[in-house]
Every structure is written in structure tokens, then in C-alpha cells.
Short mmCIF file of C-alpha atoms in Angstrom, two decimals:
data_model
loop_
_atom_site.label_atom_id
_atom_site.label_comp_id
_atom_site.label_asym_id
_atom_site.label_seq_id
_atom_site.Cartn_x
_atom_site.Cartn_y
_atom_site.Cartn_z
CA UNK M 189 132.29 217.60 230.38
CA UNK M 190 136.05 217.64 230.60
CA UNK M 191 136.33 219.32 227.17
CA UNK M 192 134.57 222.51 228.23
CA UNK M 193 136.75 225.42 229.37
CA UNK M 194 134.45 228.13 230.75
CA UNK M 195 137.37 230.59 230.92
CA UNK M 196 138.26 230.44 227.19
CA UNK M 197 137.18 233.72 225.55
CA UNK M 198 135.57 233.72 222.10
CA UNK M 199 137.99 234.13 219.18
CA UNK M 200 136.09 237.18 217.93
CA UNK M 201 132.65 238.50 217.04
CA UNK M 202 132.34 236.54 213.79
CA UNK M 203 133.48 233.32 212.17
CA UNK M 204 137.25 233.53 212.37
CA UNK M 205 137.66 231.28 209.32
CA UNK M 206 135.18 233.22 207.17
CA UNK M 207 136.89 236.47 208.17
CA UNK M 208 140.22 235.03 207.02
CA UNK M 209 138.88 234.31 203.52
CA UNK M 210 136.42 237.19 203.16
CA UNK M 211 133.35 234.93 203.34
CA UNK M 212 130.02 235.36 205.14
CA UNK M 213 127.90 233.28 207.54
CA UNK M 214 124.33 232.72 208.66
CA UNK M 215 124.61 231.86 212.38
CA UNK M 216 127.59 231.48 214.70
CA UNK M 217 128.72 228.71 217.05
CA UNK M 218 131.39 228.95 219.75
CA UNK M 219 133.63 226.03 220.66
CA UNK M 220 133.18 225.34 224.36
CA UNK M 221 136.74 223.95 224.61
CA UNK M 222 138.80 226.75 223.08
CA UNK M 223 136.46 229.64 222.16
CA UNK M 224 136.82 229.28 218.37
CA UNK M 225 133.87 231.03 216.72
CA UNK M 226 132.74 229.31 213.54
CA UNK M 227 129.75 229.41 211.23
CA UNK M 228 126.81 227.01 211.49
CA UNK M 229 125.99 224.06 209.26
CA UNK M 230 123.47 226.11 207.28
CA UNK M 231 126.26 228.54 206.34
CA UNK M 232 128.12 227.96 203.06
CA UNK M 233 131.42 227.01 204.74
CA UNK M 234 130.27 225.13 207.88
CA UNK M 235 133.41 226.10 209.81
CA UNK M 236 132.12 225.19 213.30
CA UNK M 237 131.67 221.55 212.31
CA UNK M 238 135.01 221.54 210.48
CA UNK M 239 136.68 222.85 213.65
CA UNK M 240 135.02 220.15 215.77
CA UNK M 241 136.11 217.38 213.40
CA UNK M 242 139.62 218.77 212.99
CA UNK M 243 140.30 219.29 216.68
CA UNK M 244 138.11 216.73 218.43
CA UNK M 245 136.42 219.55 220.36
CA UNK M 246 132.96 218.06 220.48
CA UNK M 247 130.78 220.73 222.14
CA UNK M 248 129.71 224.15 220.85
CA UNK M 249 127.38 226.78 222.19
CA UNK M 250 125.25 229.08 220.09
CA UNK M 251 126.93 232.47 219.70
CA UNK M 252 123.66 234.18 218.79
CA UNK M 253 122.11 236.86 221.05
CA UNK M 254 119.44 235.40 223.33
CA UNK M 255 120.51 231.77 222.79
CA UNK M 256 122.44 229.69 225.31
CA UNK M 257 122.07 226.10 224.08
CA UNK M 258 124.97 223.68 223.64
CA UNK M 259 125.36 220.99 220.95
CA UNK M 260 127.47 217.83 221.18
CA UNK M 261 128.78 216.79 217.74
CA UNK M 262 129.70 213.29 218.92
CA UNK M 263 126.33 212.47 220.47
CA UNK M 264 124.42 214.46 217.85
CA UNK M 265 122.17 216.10 220.43
CA UNK M 266 121.75 219.10 222.65
CA UNK M 267 123.99 219.16 225.71
CA UNK M 268 124.38 221.01 228.99
CA UNK M 269 127.25 223.25 229.91
CA UNK M 270 128.37 225.98 232.28
CA UNK M 271 128.28 229.73 231.75
CA UNK M 272 131.11 230.57 229.33
CA UNK M 273 133.35 233.62 229.49
CA UNK M 274 131.88 236.84 228.14
CA UNK M 275 130.86 237.83 225.61
CA UNK M 276 128.40 235.00 225.08
CA UNK M 277 127.11 236.24 221.70
CA UNK M 278 128.08 238.39 218.78
CA UNK M 279 127.06 242.07 219.07
CA UNK M 280 123.30 242.51 218.79
CA UNK M 281 123.74 245.08 216.02
CA UNK M 282 125.74 242.65 213.87
CA UNK M 283 123.43 241.54 211.04
CA UNK M 284 122.31 237.97 210.40
CA UNK M 285 123.46 236.83 207.96
CA UNK M 286 126.69 238.73 208.30
CA UNK M 287 128.91 240.48 208.32
CA UNK M 288 127.55 243.61 206.67
CA UNK M 289 129.04 244.18 203.25
CA UNK M 290 129.90 240.54 202.49
CA UNK M 291 126.49 238.91 202.19
CA UNK M 292 125.36 238.41 198.57
CA UNK M 293 121.86 239.49 197.51
CA UNK M 294 120.97 235.84 196.77
CA UNK M 295 122.33 234.59 200.12
CA UNK M 296 119.40 232.27 200.83
CA UNK M 297 120.21 230.22 197.73
CA UNK M 298 123.66 229.44 199.19
CA UNK M 299 122.44 227.89 202.45
CA UNK M 300 122.71 224.20 203.27
#
């Protein structure tokens, strides 16, 4: 796809938008066009989808250790893509949900 830039590094090790507001996330997704790391649709803030809708960047890749699948928001299905620039996941010792210290005790009740 012409919207995928395999050289774009990830914006960080966590959801950049959640970090900015002191929030937490369940799973992370990485924009395949620009590297923006956002939280998944099960997370309270759903920043990955908001980024896709706000920018038109339609494809994300999972930013979870051991996962390499892509998702196309426009087609609403899994997609194929090239190897993206490292790192391809958040650090393995980063908790899920995360980050440590921001996740409420009743976190499961906040999921979508």
C-alpha cells in the first residue's frame, strides 16, 4: 500500500496520546504510515482509531510483542504489510494493561 512507510519509527513505547493526558491503555497499535503509537479499540480512549480517522492513515500494525498483523480501518479487515522499522513492539517487560502505575484496580470495567 502506498500509505505504508516501513522506515517510520514508532513514536514511543506506549500510546503517545494517553501519555500526554496521564491515561492508560490495554493494547497498542502502530500507524504504518507515520509510526504513531495509539491504544486499541478496547482501551478507554481508542487513540489508534482516532488517529486513523483524523489523519486518513488507514493501516496499523499490532505493537504487542509476538504479534505482527496489520489492520486496515477502511476495509475493516486484516491486511498485509512489510517489515516496519524497529522496534516492532513495546518492551516485553511493559505490563498489559499499562503503563505501570496508571492502571486502575477496576480496569476491566473500563474496557470497550
